[in-house]
Amino acid sequence: MSRLQAGRRHPVRFSLNGKPCTGEAEPRLLLTDFLRHQIGMTGTHVGCEHGVCGACTVSIDGSPARACLTLAAQVDGCEVRTVESLAPSAGRLGILQAAFKRNHALQCGFCTAGILMSLDCLLRDHPRPDEATIRDFLSGHLCRCTGYAPIIRAALEAAAEMAGDVSRETTHA
Amino acid sequence: MKPAAFDYVRAETLDEALEVLRQEGSDARIIAGGQSLMAMLNMRLARPRTLIDIMRLPELARIDAKGDTIVVGAGVRQAALLAWPELGRSLQLVALALPWTGHAQTRSRGTVCGSIAHADPSAELPLVLQALGGEVHLRSAKRRRRVAAREFFAGMMTTVRAEDELIEAVSFPAAQQRCAFREVARRHGDFAIVAAAAVQTAAGVRLAVGGVADMPVARDFPRLEGSALDEALNAFAYELDARDDVHATARYRRDLVRLIGRDLVREVLP
Ligand code: FES
Ligand code: FES
């Protein structure tokens, strides 16, 4: 049994976007704050901080999860992926991101990182989701700008592209 | 907001977790998936001195079929139960209700037992436990006991669990009877304005309703039709003592109990 004492920082180790990540966290530190303030990865956003909006969604061991409802201490030993993992290289966009851009699936972008991570998890498990499945998945996210329709279009387009149904001549990155 | 400070205990055996609970009682809280508790900690509606993480205990992460009973351990996440290949055959009502429990993004971490421990009156899993007549397996350092669902829930987010007890598992009777589930919420996955489940019984039907009273309530009805059924449902709707809140009026909730109730009864007793 290990007891991490309140008010002190304790080591946390996990895999972040495929690389080992070590840091220190008080027991009460949320994963959102660990990522943003300790590691400096600000791609993961914080909206409501109580599990309603989905802005903070990251992938934990392959499943989409609310980083604001997760303690940094809880992911010790886990595999965490954030939106920073989606781009193939600096200055380029991943397939899902490019589809969002083409379809105007983001305006202010506040909700986008979380939605991208949910859809990324979905497409890894179900390469050809139908629209109903995508809508159901998106019910865990709030977007105040787009009205969701372009997000669904982008998700369907990205799914088709990943499954090899369309070959794009140019990817607008 | 951020949680107030607490010690975080990562239990490696169940005995360790029980021992901390014995010593610290109500100052300690069990955390499993944390999908209800973390929100309460962030809003400082709960301020435990110690959190005991039980998710590293493999013995709790099990789904066991024991004869006619399905036992779901405290470490089983909602997504894991939803993905259990036997679910549709053994626990049809759970299979119907689970997709309504939170969202994919919360079911991935939230546990079945955690939702039942939280005892939100509009949550689906307590409702299903109540409708099926399941049991809660409680354990402390000193004893083990099983409590029937109808005795477990004691009021708004309150249960009969003692301060030194944790939920080790919940069990559902593997039901072959006909059953049905329906829910009305503002957004799929949000807490229910009214959720209801019906299960066929020897004499008729059991109807359980969540989101209206302080806890999910189950009632057995004989086989009724036409206006007799409407009257029985109307009386039940009033007994639930619905209240107005920001999501819906008491009257709207009673309406839903009558309408959904009739649909569900007809579905399981065609
Ligand atoms: S910030 Fe986590 S769900 Fe809103
Ligand atoms: S793009 Fe602004 S909230 Fe979704």
CSV table of C-alpha atoms and ligand atoms in Angstrom, one decimal:
chain,number,residue,atom,x,y,z
A,1,MET,CA,0.0,0.0,0.0
A,2,SER,CA,1.3,3.5,-0.7
A,3,ARG,CA,-0.1,6.6,0.9
A,4,LEU,CA,0.6,9.8,-0.9
A,5,GLN,CA,0.4,12.6,1.7
A,6,ALA,CA,-1.8,15.7,1.2
A,7,GLY,CA,0.1,18.9,0.5
A,8,ARG,CA,3.3,17.1,-0.7
A,9,ARG,CA,4.3,16.4,-4.3
A,10,HIS,CA,4.8,12.8,-5.3
A,11,PRO,CA,6.4,11.3,-8.4
A,12,VAL,CA,4.0,10.3,-11.2
A,13,ARG,CA,5.1,8.3,-14.2
A,14,PHE,CA,3.1,7.4,-17.2
A,15,SER,CA,3.4,7.2,-21.0
A,16,LEU,CA,2.4,10.5,-22.7
A,17,ASN,CA,1.9,10.4,-26.4
A,18,GLY,CA,4.2,7.4,-26.7
A,19,LYS,CA,7.0,8.8,-24.6
A,20,PRO,CA,7.8,8.3,-20.9
A,21,CYS,CA,6.6,11.2,-18.8
A,22,THR,CA,7.6,11.8,-15.3
A,23,GLY,CA,6.6,14.7,-13.0
A,24,GLU,CA,5.5,15.5,-9.5
A,25,ALA,CA,2.0,16.0,-8.3
A,26,GLU,CA,0.1,16.6,-5.1
A,27,PRO,CA,-2.6,13.9,-4.6
A,28,ARG,CA,-5.3,16.4,-5.4
A,29,LEU,CA,-3.8,17.6,-8.7
A,30,LEU,CA,-6.1,17.0,-11.7
A,31,LEU,CA,-4.7,15.4,-14.8
A,32,THR,CA,-5.8,18.5,-16.8
A,33,ASP,CA,-3.7,20.8,-14.6
A,34,PHE,CA,-0.8,18.3,-14.6
A,35,LEU,CA,-0.7,18.3,-18.4
A,36,ARG,CA,-1.2,22.0,-18.8
A,37,HIS,CA,0.8,23.5,-15.9
A,38,GLN,CA,3.4,20.8,-15.0
A,39,ILE,CA,4.2,19.5,-18.5
A,40,GLY,CA,3.2,22.7,-20.4
A,41,MET,CA,1.0,20.8,-22.9
A,42,THR,CA,-1.9,23.2,-23.3
A,43,GLY,CA,-3.7,21.5,-26.1
A,44,THR,CA,-6.0,19.8,-23.6
A,45,HIS,CA,-8.6,22.4,-22.6
A,46,VAL,CA,-10.5,23.0,-19.4
A,47,GLY,CA,-14.2,24.1,-19.6
A,48,CYS,CA,-16.5,23.1,-16.8
A,49,GLU,CA,-14.1,21.1,-14.7
A,50,HIS,CA,-16.8,18.8,-13.5
A,51,GLY,CA,-17.3,16.4,-16.3
A,52,VAL,CA,-20.1,18.0,-18.4
A,53,CYS,CA,-18.5,19.7,-21.4
A,54,GLY,CA,-15.9,17.2,-22.7
A,55,ALA,CA,-13.3,19.9,-23.5
A,56,CYS,CA,-10.7,18.1,-21.4
A,57,THR,CA,-11.1,14.7,-23.1
A,58,VAL,CA,-7.9,12.7,-23.5
A,59,SER,CA,-7.3,9.0,-24.3
A,60,ILE,CA,-6.4,6.9,-21.3
A,61,ASP,CA,-5.3,3.4,-22.1
A,62,GLY,CA,-7.1,3.7,-25.5
A,63,SER,CA,-10.4,5.0,-24.2
A,64,PRO,CA,-11.7,8.6,-24.2
A,65,ALA,CA,-11.8,10.0,-20.7
A,66,ARG,CA,-12.4,13.3,-18.9
A,67,ALA,CA,-9.0,14.6,-17.7
A,68,CYS,CA,-10.8,16.9,-15.3
A,69,LEU,CA,-12.4,13.9,-13.5
A,70,THR,CA,-9.1,12.1,-13.2
A,71,LEU,CA,-6.3,12.7,-10.8
A,72,ALA,CA,-2.7,12.7,-12.1
A,73,ALA,CA,-2.0,10.1,-9.5
A,74,GLN,CA,-4.6,7.8,-11.0
A,75,VAL,CA,-2.9,7.6,-14.4
A,76,ASP,CA,0.4,6.4,-12.9
A,77,GLY,CA,1.5,3.6,-15.2
A,78,CYS,CA,-1.1,4.3,-17.8
A,79,GLU,CA,-0.9,5.3,-21.4
A,80,VAL,CA,-2.2,8.8,-22.0
A,81,ARG,CA,-2.6,10.4,-25.4
A,82,THR,CA,-3.5,14.1,-25.9
A,83,VAL,CA,-4.4,16.2,-29.0
A,84,GLU,CA,-0.7,16.9,-29.4
A,85,SER,CA,-0.3,13.3,-30.6
A,86,LEU,CA,-2.5,13.7,-33.7
A,87,ALA,CA,-0.2,15.7,-36.0
A,88,PRO,CA,2.2,13.5,-37.9
A,89,SER,CA,4.9,16.2,-37.6
A,90,ALA,CA,5.2,19.9,-36.7
A,91,GLY,CA,3.2,22.1,-39.0
A,92,ARG,CA,1.2,19.3,-40.5
A,93,LEU,CA,-2.3,18.1,-39.6
A,94,GLY,CA,-3.5,14.5,-39.0
A,95,ILE,CA,-6.3,13.1,-41.2
A,96,LEU,CA,-9.0,14.0,-38.6
A,97,GLN,CA,-7.6,17.5,-38.0
A,98,ALA,CA,-7.4,18.1,-41.8
A,99,ALA,CA,-11.0,17.0,-42.2
A,100,PHE,CA,-12.1,19.4,-39.4
A,101,LYS,CA,-10.3,22.2,-41.2
A,102,ARG,CA,-11.8,21.5,-44.6
A,103,ASN,CA,-15.3,21.2,-43.1
A,104,HIS,CA,-15.2,24.2,-40.8
A,105,ALA,CA,-15.8,21.9,-37.9
A,106,LEU,CA,-14.3,24.4,-35.5
A,107,GLN,CA,-14.8,28.1,-34.9
A,108,CYS,CA,-13.4,29.2,-31.6
A,109,GLY,CA,-11.8,25.8,-31.2
A,110,PHE,CA,-12.4,25.5,-27.5
A,111,CYS,CA,-14.2,22.2,-27.7
A,112,THR,CA,-12.1,20.8,-30.5
A,113,ALA,CA,-9.2,19.1,-28.8
A,114,GLY,CA,-11.6,17.0,-26.7
A,115,ILE,CA,-13.8,16.1,-29.7
A,116,LEU,CA,-10.8,15.1,-31.7
A,117,MET,CA,-9.6,12.8,-29.0
A,118,SER,CA,-13.0,11.2,-28.6
A,119,LEU,CA,-13.3,10.7,-32.4
A,120,ASP,CA,-9.7,9.4,-32.6
A,121,CYS,CA,-10.5,6.7,-30.0
A,122,LEU,CA,-13.7,5.9,-31.8
A,123,LEU,CA,-12.1,5.5,-35.2
A,124,ARG,CA,-9.3,3.3,-33.8
A,125,ASP,CA,-11.9,0.9,-32.4
A,126,HIS,CA,-14.6,1.2,-35.2
A,127,PRO,CA,-13.0,2.2,-38.4
A,128,ARG,CA,-16.4,2.7,-40.2
A,129,PRO,CA,-18.8,4.2,-37.7
A,130,ASP,CA,-22.2,5.3,-39.0
A,131,GLU,CA,-23.6,8.7,-38.4
A,132,ALA,CA,-25.7,7.5,-35.4
A,133,THR,CA,-22.6,6.1,-33.7
A,134,ILE,CA,-20.8,9.4,-34.2
A,135,ARG,CA,-23.7,11.4,-32.9
A,136,ASP,CA,-23.9,9.2,-29.9
A,137,PHE,CA,-20.2,9.6,-29.2
A,138,LEU,CA,-20.5,13.4,-29.6
A,139,SER,CA,-23.2,13.5,-27.0
A,140,GLY,CA,-20.4,13.6,-24.5
A,141,HIS,CA,-19.2,17.0,-25.8
A,142,LEU,CA,-20.6,20.5,-25.9
A,143,CYS,CA,-19.8,22.8,-28.8
A,144,ARG,CA,-21.2,26.3,-28.5
A,145,CYS,CA,-20.2,27.4,-32.0
A,146,THR,CA,-20.7,24.9,-34.8
A,147,GLY,CA,-24.1,23.3,-34.3
A,148,TYR,CA,-22.3,20.0,-34.6
A,149,ALA,CA,-23.3,19.3,-38.3
A,150,PRO,CA,-19.8,20.2,-39.7
A,151,ILE,CA,-18.2,18.1,-37.0
A,152,ILE,CA,-20.2,15.0,-38.0
A,153,ARG,CA,-19.4,15.7,-41.7
A,154,ALA,CA,-15.7,15.9,-40.8
A,155,ALA,CA,-15.8,12.7,-38.8
A,156,LEU,CA,-17.5,10.8,-41.6
A,157,GLU,CA,-15.0,12.1,-44.1
A,158,ALA,CA,-12.0,11.3,-42.0
A,159,ALA,CA,-13.4,7.8,-41.3
A,160,ALA,CA,-13.8,7.2,-45.1
A,161,GLU,CA,-10.3,8.5,-45.8
A,162,MET,CA,-8.7,6.4,-43.1
A,163,ALA,CA,-10.6,3.3,-44.4
A,164,GLY,CA,-9.1,4.1,-47.8
A,165,ASP,CA,-12.4,4.9,-49.5
A,166,VAL,CA,-11.3,8.1,-51.0
A,167,SER,CA,-7.9,9.2,-52.1
A,168,ARG,CA,-7.2,12.8,-51.7
A,169,GLU,CA,-4.9,14.4,-54.1
A,170,THR,CA,-4.0,17.2,-51.7
A,171,THR,CA,-4.2,17.3,-48.0
A,172,HIS,CA,-4.6,20.9,-46.9
A,173,ALA,CA,-2.2,21.0,-44.1
B,1,MET,CA,-12.8,24.4,-9.0
B,2,LYS,CA,-10.1,22.2,-7.6
B,3,PRO,CA,-10.5,19.5,-4.9
B,4,ALA,CA,-9.4,20.3,-1.3
B,5,ALA,CA,-6.3,18.5,-0.1
B,6,PHE,CA,-6.5,14.8,0.8
B,7,ASP,CA,-4.2,11.8,1.3
B,8,TYR,CA,-4.3,9.3,-1.6
B,9,VAL,CA,-4.0,5.7,-0.6
B,10,ARG,CA,-3.4,3.2,-3.4
B,11,ALA,CA,-4.6,-0.1,-1.9
B,12,GLU,CA,-2.8,-3.2,-3.1
B,13,THR,CA,-5.1,-5.6,-1.3
B,14,LEU,CA,-8.7,-5.5,-0.2
B,15,ASP,CA,-7.7,-5.9,3.4
B,16,GLU,CA,-5.6,-2.7,3.2
B,17,ALA,CA,-8.5,-0.8,1.9
B,18,LEU,CA,-10.8,-2.1,4.6
B,19,GLU,CA,-8.2,-1.4,7.3
B,20,VAL,CA,-8.0,2.3,6.2
B,21,LEU,CA,-11.8,2.5,6.2
B,22,ARG,CA,-11.9,1.0,9.7
B,23,GLN,CA,-9.5,3.5,11.0
B,24,GLU,CA,-10.7,6.6,9.2
B,25,GLY,CA,-14.4,5.9,8.7
B,26,SER,CA,-16.3,8.8,7.2
B,27,ASP,CA,-13.1,10.9,6.7
B,28,ALA,CA,-12.1,8.4,4.0
B,29,ARG,CA,-13.8,7.8,0.7
B,30,ILE,CA,-13.4,5.0,-1.7
B,31,ILE,CA,-12.5,6.1,-5.3
B,32,ALA,CA,-12.9,3.7,-8.2
B,33,GLY,CA,-13.6,5.3,-11.6
B,34,GLY,CA,-14.2,8.6,-9.9
B,35,GLN,CA,-16.8,9.8,-12.4
B,36,SER,CA,-19.3,10.9,-9.7
B,37,LEU,CA,-16.9,11.5,-6.8
B,38,MET,CA,-14.3,13.6,-8.8
B,39,ALA,CA,-17.1,16.1,-9.8
B,40,MET,CA,-18.1,16.3,-6.1
B,41,LEU,CA,-14.5,16.8,-5.0
B,42,ASN,CA,-13.9,19.5,-7.7
B,43,MET,CA,-17.0,21.4,-6.5
B,44,ARG,CA,-16.0,20.7,-2.9
B,45,LEU,CA,-19.3,19.1,-2.2
B,46,ALA,CA,-17.2,16.3,-0.7
B,47,ARG,CA,-14.0,17.0,1.3
B,48,PRO,CA,-12.6,13.6,2.5
B,49,ARG,CA,-9.3,13.6,4.3
B,50,THR,CA,-8.3,10.4,2.5
B,51,LEU,CA,-9.1,8.8,-0.8
B,52,ILE,CA,-8.7,5.1,-1.1
B,53,ASP,CA,-8.1,3.9,-4.7
B,54,ILE,CA,-9.3,0.4,-5.2
B,55,MET,CA,-8.7,0.1,-8.9
B,56,ARG,CA,-5.4,-1.8,-8.6
B,57,LEU,CA,-7.1,-4.8,-7.0
B,58,PRO,CA,-7.6,-7.4,-9.7
B,59,GLU,CA,-10.0,-9.5,-7.6
B,60,LEU,CA,-12.5,-6.6,-7.8
B,61,ALA,CA,-12.4,-6.3,-11.5
B,62,ARG,CA,-14.4,-9.4,-12.2
B,63,ILE,CA,-17.7,-10.3,-13.7
B,64,ASP,CA,-18.8,-13.8,-12.4
B,65,ALA,CA,-21.8,-15.8,-13.4
B,66,LYS,CA,-22.7,-17.8,-10.3
B,67,GLY,CA,-25.7,-20.0,-11.2
B,68,ASP,CA,-28.6,-17.6,-11.8
B,69,THR,CA,-26.8,-14.6,-10.4
B,70,ILE,CA,-24.3,-12.3,-12.1
B,71,VAL,CA,-21.8,-10.7,-9.7
B,72,VAL,CA,-20.2,-7.5,-10.8
B,73,GLY,CA,-17.1,-6.5,-8.8
B,74,ALA,CA,-16.4,-3.0,-7.5
B,75,GLY,CA,-13.6,-2.6,-10.1
B,76,VAL,CA,-15.7,-3.3,-13.1
B,77,ARG,CA,-16.0,-0.3,-15.3
B,78,GLN,CA,-19.3,0.4,-17.0
B,79,ALA,CA,-17.7,0.1,-20.4
B,80,ALA,CA,-16.3,-3.3,-19.5
B,81,LEU,CA,-19.8,-4.6,-18.5
B,82,LEU,CA,-21.2,-3.1,-21.7
B,83,ALA,CA,-18.6,-5.1,-23.7
B,84,TRP,CA,-19.2,-8.3,-21.7
B,85,PRO,CA,-20.2,-10.8,-24.4
B,86,GLU,CA,-22.9,-12.4,-22.1
B,87,LEU,CA,-24.6,-9.2,-21.3
B,88,GLY,CA,-27.4,-9.3,-23.8
B,89,ARG,CA,-28.3,-12.8,-22.9
B,90,SER,CA,-27.9,-12.7,-19.1
B,91,LEU,CA,-28.7,-9.2,-18.2
B,92,GLN,CA,-30.9,-7.8,-20.9
B,93,LEU,CA,-32.2,-4.9,-18.8
B,94,VAL,CA,-28.7,-3.8,-18.0
B,95,ALA,CA,-27.8,-4.0,-21.7
B,96,LEU,CA,-30.8,-1.7,-22.5
B,97,ALA,CA,-30.0,0.8,-19.7
B,98,LEU,CA,-26.2,1.0,-19.8
B,99,PRO,CA,-25.9,3.0,-23.0
B,100,TRP,CA,-27.9,5.7,-21.2
B,101,THR,CA,-25.5,5.9,-18.3
B,102,GLY,CA,-23.3,8.9,-18.9
B,103,HIS,CA,-21.4,9.1,-22.1
B,104,ALA,CA,-18.7,6.9,-23.7
B,105,GLN,CA,-16.2,9.3,-22.2
B,106,THR,CA,-17.4,8.6,-18.6
B,107,ARG,CA,-18.4,4.9,-19.0
B,108,SER,CA,-14.8,4.3,-19.9
B,109,ARG,CA,-13.8,5.0,-16.3
B,110,GLY,CA,-16.9,5.0,-14.2
B,111,THR,CA,-17.7,1.7,-12.4
B,112,VAL,CA,-21.0,-0.1,-12.0
B,113,CYS,CA,-20.7,-0.3,-8.2
B,114,GLY,CA,-19.6,3.4,-8.0
B,115,SER,CA,-22.8,4.6,-9.6
B,116,ILE,CA,-24.8,2.5,-7.2
B,117,ALA,CA,-22.8,3.7,-4.2
B,118,HIS,CA,-23.4,7.3,-5.4
B,119,ALA,CA,-27.1,6.6,-5.4
B,120,ASP,CA,-28.2,9.5,-7.6
B,121,PRO,CA,-32.0,9.3,-7.8
B,122,SER,CA,-31.9,9.7,-11.5
B,123,ALA,CA,-29.1,7.4,-12.3
B,124,GLU,CA,-29.8,4.3,-14.4
B,125,LEU,CA,-27.8,1.6,-12.6
B,126,PRO,CA,-29.5,2.0,-9.2
B,127,LEU,CA,-32.8,1.9,-11.1
B,128,VAL,CA,-31.9,-1.3,-12.8
B,129,LEU,CA,-30.7,-2.9,-9.6
B,130,GLN,CA,-34.0,-2.0,-8.0
B,131,ALA,CA,-36.1,-3.2,-10.9
B,132,LEU,CA,-34.3,-6.6,-11.0
B,133,GLY,CA,-34.3,-7.0,-7.2
B,134,GLY,CA,-30.5,-7.2,-7.1
B,135,GLU,CA,-28.2,-7.1,-4.0
B,136,VAL,CA,-25.3,-5.0,-2.8
B,137,HIS,CA,-22.4,-6.9,-1.3
B,138,LEU,CA,-21.0,-4.9,1.5
B,139,ARG,CA,-17.8,-5.6,3.3
B,140,SER,CA,-15.9,-4.1,6.3
B,141,ALA,CA,-12.8,-5.3,8.2
B,142,LYS,CA,-15.2,-7.1,10.6
B,143,ARG,CA,-18.0,-8.5,8.5
B,144,ARG,CA,-19.7,-9.1,5.1
B,145,ARG,CA,-23.3,-8.7,4.4
B,146,ARG,CA,-25.7,-8.5,1.5
B,147,VAL,CA,-28.4,-6.0,1.3
B,148,ALA,CA,-31.3,-6.1,-1.1
B,149,ALA,CA,-31.7,-3.2,-3.4
B,150,ARG,CA,-35.0,-2.1,-1.9
B,151,GLU,CA,-33.3,-1.7,1.5
B,152,PHE,CA,-30.0,-0.3,0.2
B,153,PHE,CA,-31.2,3.1,-1.0
B,154,ALA,CA,-32.2,5.3,1.9
B,155,GLY,CA,-32.8,8.7,0.3
B,156,MET,CA,-31.3,11.3,-1.9
B,157,MET,CA,-27.7,10.1,-2.5
B,158,THR,CA,-27.9,8.2,0.7
B,159,THR,CA,-27.6,4.5,1.3
B,160,VAL,CA,-27.4,2.2,4.3
B,161,ARG,CA,-23.7,1.5,3.8
B,162,ALA,CA,-21.9,2.0,7.1
B,163,GLU,CA,-18.9,4.3,7.4
B,164,ASP,CA,-16.5,1.4,7.6
B,165,GLU,CA,-18.0,-0.6,4.7
B,166,LEU,CA,-17.3,-0.6,1.0
B,167,ILE,CA,-19.2,-2.1,-1.8
B,168,GLU,CA,-17.3,-5.2,-2.9
B,169,ALA,CA,-19.7,-6.2,-5.6
B,170,VAL,CA,-23.4,-6.0,-6.7
B,171,SER,CA,-25.3,-8.9,-8.0
B,172,PHE,CA,-28.2,-9.1,-10.5
B,173,PRO,CA,-30.4,-12.1,-11.0
B,174,ALA,CA,-29.8,-13.3,-14.5
B,175,ALA,CA,-33.3,-12.7,-15.8
B,176,GLN,CA,-35.0,-14.5,-18.7
B,177,GLN,CA,-38.2,-12.5,-18.3
B,178,ARG,CA,-39.3,-9.9,-20.7
B,179,CYS,CA,-38.1,-6.4,-19.8
B,180,ALA,CA,-38.0,-2.9,-21.2
B,181,PHE,CA,-36.3,0.4,-20.5
B,182,ARG,CA,-37.1,4.0,-21.4
B,183,GLU,CA,-35.6,7.4,-20.5
B,184,VAL,CA,-36.3,11.0,-21.1
B,185,ALA,CA,-33.4,13.4,-20.6
B,186,ARG,CA,-32.4,16.8,-22.0
B,187,ARG,CA,-29.5,15.3,-23.8
B,188,HIS,CA,-28.7,11.7,-24.3
B,189,GLY,CA,-26.4,10.7,-21.4
B,190,ASP,CA,-27.5,13.5,-19.1
B,191,PHE,CA,-29.3,12.7,-15.9
B,192,ALA,CA,-32.8,11.4,-16.5
B,193,ILE,CA,-35.8,13.6,-16.0
B,194,VAL,CA,-37.6,10.3,-15.8
B,195,ALA,CA,-36.2,6.9,-16.4
B,196,ALA,CA,-38.2,3.7,-16.1
B,197,ALA,CA,-37.7,0.0,-16.3
B,198,ALA,CA,-40.3,-2.8,-16.5
B,199,VAL,CA,-39.7,-6.5,-15.8
B,200,GLN,CA,-42.3,-9.3,-16.2
B,201,THR,CA,-43.2,-11.1,-13.0
B,202,ALA,CA,-45.2,-14.2,-12.3
B,203,ALA,CA,-48.3,-12.1,-11.4
B,204,GLY,CA,-47.8,-9.2,-13.8
B,205,VAL,CA,-45.1,-6.6,-14.0
B,206,ARG,CA,-42.7,-4.7,-11.8
B,207,LEU,CA,-42.2,-1.1,-12.8
B,208,ALA,CA,-39.3,0.9,-11.4
B,209,VAL,CA,-39.0,4.7,-11.8
B,210,GLY,CA,-36.0,6.9,-11.4
B,211,GLY,CA,-35.5,10.7,-11.5
B,212,VAL,CA,-38.8,11.4,-9.7
B,213,ALA,CA,-38.5,10.4,-6.0
B,214,ASP,CA,-35.4,10.7,-3.8
B,215,MET,CA,-34.4,7.2,-4.9
B,216,PRO,CA,-35.4,4.7,-7.5
B,217,VAL,CA,-38.7,3.1,-6.6
B,218,ALA,CA,-40.0,-0.2,-7.7
B,219,ARG,CA,-43.7,-1.3,-7.6
B,220,ASP,CA,-45.3,-4.6,-8.5
B,221,PHE,CA,-48.5,-4.5,-10.4
B,222,PRO,CA,-50.9,-7.3,-11.3
B,223,ARG,CA,-51.8,-7.8,-14.9
B,224,LEU,CA,-54.0,-4.7,-15.6
B,225,GLU,CA,-55.5,-3.2,-18.7
B,226,GLY,CA,-57.3,-0.2,-20.0
B,227,SER,CA,-58.5,2.3,-17.4
B,228,ALA,CA,-57.5,0.1,-14.5
B,229,LEU,CA,-53.9,0.3,-15.7
B,230,ASP,CA,-54.1,4.0,-16.2
B,231,GLU,CA,-55.5,4.5,-12.7
B,232,ALA,CA,-52.8,2.4,-11.1
B,233,LEU,CA,-50.1,4.3,-12.9
B,234,ASN,CA,-51.7,7.6,-12.0
B,235,ALA,CA,-51.7,6.6,-8.3
B,236,PHE,CA,-48.1,5.5,-8.6
B,237,ALA,CA,-47.1,8.7,-10.3
B,238,TYR,CA,-48.6,10.7,-7.4
B,239,GLU,CA,-47.0,8.5,-4.7
B,240,LEU,CA,-43.6,9.3,-6.1
B,241,ASP,CA,-43.9,12.8,-4.8
B,242,ALA,CA,-42.4,14.6,-7.8
B,243,ARG,CA,-40.9,18.0,-7.4
B,244,ASP,CA,-40.3,21.0,-9.7
B,245,ASP,CA,-36.7,21.7,-10.6
B,246,VAL,CA,-34.9,23.5,-13.4
B,247,HIS,CA,-35.2,20.6,-15.8
B,248,ALA,CA,-38.9,19.8,-15.4
B,249,THR,CA,-42.0,20.4,-13.4
B,250,ALA,CA,-43.5,17.9,-11.1
B,251,ARG,CA,-46.6,17.7,-13.3
B,252,TYR,CA,-44.5,16.9,-16.4
B,253,ARG,CA,-42.7,14.2,-14.5
B,254,ARG,CA,-46.0,12.6,-13.4
B,255,ASP,CA,-47.1,12.7,-17.1
B,256,LEU,CA,-44.0,10.9,-18.1
B,257,VAL,CA,-44.5,8.3,-15.4
B,258,ARG,CA,-48.0,7.6,-16.7
B,259,LEU,CA,-47.0,7.6,-20.4
B,260,ILE,CA,-43.7,5.8,-20.2
B,261,GLY,CA,-45.2,3.4,-17.6
B,262,ARG,CA,-48.1,2.4,-19.9
B,263,ASP,CA,-45.8,1.9,-22.9
B,264,LEU,CA,-43.4,-0.3,-20.9
B,265,VAL,CA,-46.1,-2.3,-19.3
B,266,ARG,CA,-47.6,-3.0,-22.7
B,267,GLU,CA,-44.2,-3.9,-24.0
B,268,VAL,CA,-43.5,-6.6,-21.4
B,269,LEU,CA,-47.1,-7.9,-21.2
B,270,PRO,CA,-48.2,-7.9,-24.8
C,1,FES,S1,-13.5,20.4,-18.4
C,1,FES,FE1,-13.7,18.3,-18.2
C,1,FES,S2,-15.6,17.9,-18.9
C,1,FES,FE2,-15.6,20.0,-18.9
C,2,FES,S1,-15.8,25.5,-31.9
C,2,FES,FE1,-16.3,26.9,-30.3
C,2,FES,S2,-17.1,25.6,-28.8
C,2,FES,FE2,-16.9,24.2,-30.5
